[in-house]
Short mmCIF file of C-alpha atoms in Angstrom, two decimals:
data_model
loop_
_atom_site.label_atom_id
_atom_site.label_comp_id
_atom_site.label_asym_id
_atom_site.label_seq_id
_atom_site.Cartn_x
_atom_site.Cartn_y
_atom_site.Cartn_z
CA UNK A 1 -21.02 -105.65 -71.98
CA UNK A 2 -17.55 -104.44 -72.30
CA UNK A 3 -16.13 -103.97 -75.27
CA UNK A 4 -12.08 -104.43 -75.53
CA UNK A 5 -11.22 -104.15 -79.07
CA UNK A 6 -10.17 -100.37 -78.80
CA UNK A 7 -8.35 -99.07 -81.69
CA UNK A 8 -4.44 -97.77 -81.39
CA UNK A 9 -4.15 -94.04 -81.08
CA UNK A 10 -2.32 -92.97 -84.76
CA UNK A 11 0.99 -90.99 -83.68
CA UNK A 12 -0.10 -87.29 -85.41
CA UNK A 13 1.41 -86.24 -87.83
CA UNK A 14 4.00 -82.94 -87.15
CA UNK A 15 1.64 -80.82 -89.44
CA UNK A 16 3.00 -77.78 -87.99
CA UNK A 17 6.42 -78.36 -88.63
CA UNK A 18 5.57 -79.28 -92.41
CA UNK A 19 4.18 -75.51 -93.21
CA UNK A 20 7.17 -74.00 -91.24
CA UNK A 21 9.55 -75.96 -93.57
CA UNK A 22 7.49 -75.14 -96.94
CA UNK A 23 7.44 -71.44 -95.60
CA UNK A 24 11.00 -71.56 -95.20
CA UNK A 25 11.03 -73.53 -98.93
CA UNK A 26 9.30 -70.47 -100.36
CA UNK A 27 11.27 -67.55 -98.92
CA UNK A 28 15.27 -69.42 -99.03
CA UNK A 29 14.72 -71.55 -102.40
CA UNK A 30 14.86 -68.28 -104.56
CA UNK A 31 17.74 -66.51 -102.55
CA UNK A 32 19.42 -69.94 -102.74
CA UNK A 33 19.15 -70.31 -106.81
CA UNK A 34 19.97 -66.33 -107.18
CA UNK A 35 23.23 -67.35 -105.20
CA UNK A 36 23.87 -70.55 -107.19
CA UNK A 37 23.28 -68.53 -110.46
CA UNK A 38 25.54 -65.71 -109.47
CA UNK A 39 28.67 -68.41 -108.39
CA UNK A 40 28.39 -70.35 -111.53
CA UNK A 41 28.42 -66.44 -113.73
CA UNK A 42 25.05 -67.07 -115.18
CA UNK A 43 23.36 -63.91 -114.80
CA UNK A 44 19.81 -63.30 -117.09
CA UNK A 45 20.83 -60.91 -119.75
CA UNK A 46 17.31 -58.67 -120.14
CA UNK A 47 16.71 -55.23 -121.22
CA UNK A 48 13.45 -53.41 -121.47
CA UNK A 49 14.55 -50.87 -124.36
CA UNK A 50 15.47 -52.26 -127.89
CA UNK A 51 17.08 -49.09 -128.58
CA UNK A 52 20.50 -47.78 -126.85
CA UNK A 53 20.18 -45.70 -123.33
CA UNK A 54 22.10 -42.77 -123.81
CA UNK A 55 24.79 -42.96 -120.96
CA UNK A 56 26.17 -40.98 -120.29
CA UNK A 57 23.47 -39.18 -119.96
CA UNK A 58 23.38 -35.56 -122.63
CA UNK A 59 21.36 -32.20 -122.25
CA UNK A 60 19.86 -30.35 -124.97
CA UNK A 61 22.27 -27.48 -123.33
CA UNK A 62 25.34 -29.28 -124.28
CA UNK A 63 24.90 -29.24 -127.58
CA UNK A 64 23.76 -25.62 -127.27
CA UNK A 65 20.62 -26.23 -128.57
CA UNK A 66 18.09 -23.56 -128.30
CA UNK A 67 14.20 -25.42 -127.30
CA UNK A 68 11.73 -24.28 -125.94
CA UNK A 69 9.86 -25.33 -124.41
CA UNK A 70 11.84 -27.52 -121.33
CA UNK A 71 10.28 -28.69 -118.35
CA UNK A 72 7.55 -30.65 -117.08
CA UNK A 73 4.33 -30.01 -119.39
CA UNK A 74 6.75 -29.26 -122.41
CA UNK A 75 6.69 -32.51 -125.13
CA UNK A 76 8.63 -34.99 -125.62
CA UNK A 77 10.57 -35.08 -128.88
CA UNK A 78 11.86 -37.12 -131.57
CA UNK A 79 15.46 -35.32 -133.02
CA UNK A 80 17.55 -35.98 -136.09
CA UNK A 81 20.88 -33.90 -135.81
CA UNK A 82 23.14 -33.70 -138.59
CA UNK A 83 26.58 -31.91 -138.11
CA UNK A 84 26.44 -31.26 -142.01
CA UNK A 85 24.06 -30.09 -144.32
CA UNK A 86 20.82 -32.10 -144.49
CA UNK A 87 21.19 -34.95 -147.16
CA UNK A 88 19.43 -38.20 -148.04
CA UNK A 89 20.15 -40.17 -145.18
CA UNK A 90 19.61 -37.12 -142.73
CA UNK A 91 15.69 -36.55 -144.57
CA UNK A 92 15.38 -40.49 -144.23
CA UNK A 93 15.57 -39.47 -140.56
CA UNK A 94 13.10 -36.96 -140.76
CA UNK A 95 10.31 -38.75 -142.31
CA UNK A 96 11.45 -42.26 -140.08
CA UNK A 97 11.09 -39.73 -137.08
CA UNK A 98 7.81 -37.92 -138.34
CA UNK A 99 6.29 -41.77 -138.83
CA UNK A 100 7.29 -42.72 -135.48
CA UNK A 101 5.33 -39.82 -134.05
CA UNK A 102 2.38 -40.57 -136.49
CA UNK A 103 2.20 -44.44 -135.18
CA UNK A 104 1.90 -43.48 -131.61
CA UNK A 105 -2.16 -42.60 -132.11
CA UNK A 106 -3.72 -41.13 -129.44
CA UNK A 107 -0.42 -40.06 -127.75
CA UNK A 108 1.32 -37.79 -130.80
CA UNK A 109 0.28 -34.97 -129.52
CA UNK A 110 2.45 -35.36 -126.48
CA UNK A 111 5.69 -35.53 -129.00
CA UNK A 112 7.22 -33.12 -131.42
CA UNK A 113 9.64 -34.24 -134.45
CA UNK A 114 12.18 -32.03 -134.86
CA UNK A 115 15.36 -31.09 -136.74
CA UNK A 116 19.11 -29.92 -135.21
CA UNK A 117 21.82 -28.77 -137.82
CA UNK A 118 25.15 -27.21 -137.23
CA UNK A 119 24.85 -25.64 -140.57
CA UNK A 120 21.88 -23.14 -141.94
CA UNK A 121 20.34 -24.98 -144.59
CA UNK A 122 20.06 -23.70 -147.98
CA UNK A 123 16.99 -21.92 -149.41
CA UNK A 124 15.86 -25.34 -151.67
CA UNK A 125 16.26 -27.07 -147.98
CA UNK A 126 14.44 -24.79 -146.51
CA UNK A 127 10.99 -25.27 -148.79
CA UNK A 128 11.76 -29.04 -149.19
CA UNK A 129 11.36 -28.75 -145.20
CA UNK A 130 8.41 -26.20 -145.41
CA UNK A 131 6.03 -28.42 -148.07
CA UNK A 132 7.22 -31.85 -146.81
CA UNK A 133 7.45 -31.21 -142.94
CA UNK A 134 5.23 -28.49 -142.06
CA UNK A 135 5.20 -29.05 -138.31
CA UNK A 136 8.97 -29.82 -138.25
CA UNK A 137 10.28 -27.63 -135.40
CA UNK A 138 13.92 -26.59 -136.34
CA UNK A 139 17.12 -25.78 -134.67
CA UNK A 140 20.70 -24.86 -134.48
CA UNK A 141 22.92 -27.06 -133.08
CA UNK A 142 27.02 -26.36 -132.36
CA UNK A 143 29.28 -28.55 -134.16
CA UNK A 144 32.20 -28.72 -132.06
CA UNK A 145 30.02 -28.88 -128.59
CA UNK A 146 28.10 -31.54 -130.19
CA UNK A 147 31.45 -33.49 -131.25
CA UNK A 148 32.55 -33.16 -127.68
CA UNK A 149 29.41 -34.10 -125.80
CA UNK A 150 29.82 -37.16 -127.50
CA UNK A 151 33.16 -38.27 -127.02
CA UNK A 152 32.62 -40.47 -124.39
CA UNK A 153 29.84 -42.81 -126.83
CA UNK A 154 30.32 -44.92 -129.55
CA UNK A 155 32.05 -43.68 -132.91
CA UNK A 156 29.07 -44.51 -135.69
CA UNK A 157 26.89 -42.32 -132.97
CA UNK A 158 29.56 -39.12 -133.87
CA UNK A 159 29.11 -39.84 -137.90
CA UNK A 160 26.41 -38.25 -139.96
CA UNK A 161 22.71 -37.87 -138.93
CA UNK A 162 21.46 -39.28 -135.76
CA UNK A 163 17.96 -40.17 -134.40
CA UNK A 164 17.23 -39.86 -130.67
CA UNK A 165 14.49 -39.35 -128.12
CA UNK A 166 14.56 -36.00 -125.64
CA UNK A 167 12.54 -35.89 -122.92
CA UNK A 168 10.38 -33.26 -121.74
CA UNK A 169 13.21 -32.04 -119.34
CA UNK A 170 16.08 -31.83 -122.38
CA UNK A 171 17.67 -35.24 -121.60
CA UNK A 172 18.88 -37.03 -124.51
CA UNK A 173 17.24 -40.48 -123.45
CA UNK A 174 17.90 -42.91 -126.24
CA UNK A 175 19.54 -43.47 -129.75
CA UNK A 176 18.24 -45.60 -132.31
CA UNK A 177 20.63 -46.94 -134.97
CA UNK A 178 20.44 -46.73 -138.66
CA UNK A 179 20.89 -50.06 -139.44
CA UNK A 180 17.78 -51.06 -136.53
CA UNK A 181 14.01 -50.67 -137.41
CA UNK A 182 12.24 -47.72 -136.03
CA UNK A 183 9.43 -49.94 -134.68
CA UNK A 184 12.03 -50.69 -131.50
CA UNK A 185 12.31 -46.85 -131.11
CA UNK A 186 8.20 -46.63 -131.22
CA UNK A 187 8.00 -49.15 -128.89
CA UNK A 188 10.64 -47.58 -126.34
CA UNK A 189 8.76 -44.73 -126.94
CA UNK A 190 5.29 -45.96 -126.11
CA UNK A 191 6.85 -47.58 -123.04
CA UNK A 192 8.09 -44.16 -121.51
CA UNK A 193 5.19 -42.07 -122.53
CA UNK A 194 2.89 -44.70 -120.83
CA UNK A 195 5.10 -44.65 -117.11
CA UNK A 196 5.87 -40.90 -117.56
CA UNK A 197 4.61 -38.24 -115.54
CA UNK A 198 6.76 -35.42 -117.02
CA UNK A 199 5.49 -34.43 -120.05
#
């Protein structure tokens, strides 16, 4: 008995053309949208650090700053300079920058606090330091190279005390504000002790 009712043969479908196109899809749609973006001037505005990259960049050495020590093993360190005597909002530094280095836990022993004035400090200084600060590591700095190593950054940065982070190889790598909270320093912080290798 022979059957005749056969059933049409489907066309097949071009499945191999379907993953070259979504292949395609996947590796042009992002270049394609990038491009778009950039045309039309909307760019993503992101930065990883809160507080302000110090470009360009400063050395330890150009303020003539004596540390030791420098170099891979050697700490990291929180500064405060001052180009005058050490007042209120220069020792509001100080014990910002000594809680900074308290708040990072397990990792304070990789970072020093320290101090950097152009002028000596006075002898009521000098125990206020001593009983308040007693691992403070202190410094001389030079006025007029400090002044000139930062000519080329903004003007509050050249006025009164400042608070920055060195790294283990005497780069001046950031600058925190007054007017900011420390907690985006600490967190800068936490960021580049976790990635670095240096010190």
């Amino acid at each position: 008995m022979s059957s005749s009712d056969t059933t049409p043969v489907q066309p097949g479908k071009p499945r191999g053309q379907l993953k070259l196109l979504a292949i395609f899809a996947v590796v042009l749609g992002p270049i394609l949208v990038a491009g778009v973006m950039a045309k039309m001037g909307f760019m993503p505005q992101s930065n990883t650090n809160r507080s302000d990259l110090v470009e360009p960049h400063i050395l330890l050495e150009d303020w003539q700053l004596a540390v030791e020590p420098v170099g891979y093993g050697s700490p990291w360190r929180i500064l405060v300079t001052s180009p005058q005597d050490c007042l209120d909002a220069c020792m509001a530094l100080l014990h910002e920058a000594r809680q900074i280095n308290v708040a990072l836990g397990r990792e304070a022993g990789r970072v020093e606090h320290m101090l950097a004035l152009a002028a000596q400090p006075t002898a009521a200084l000098q125990q206020q330091l001593e009983a308040e600060y007693p691992r403070l590591s202190r410094s001389m700095l030079d006025a007029g190279a400090y002044q000139t190593s930062l000519s080329k950054h903004p003007q509050e940065w050249q006025q009164g005390p400042q608070l920055w982070v060195v790294d283990p190889l005497g780069r001046v790598v950031l600058h925190q504000d007054a007017d900011k909270p420390g907690k985006q320093l600490l967190d800068d912080l936490k960021h580049l002790l976790k990635v670095s290798k240096v010190g």
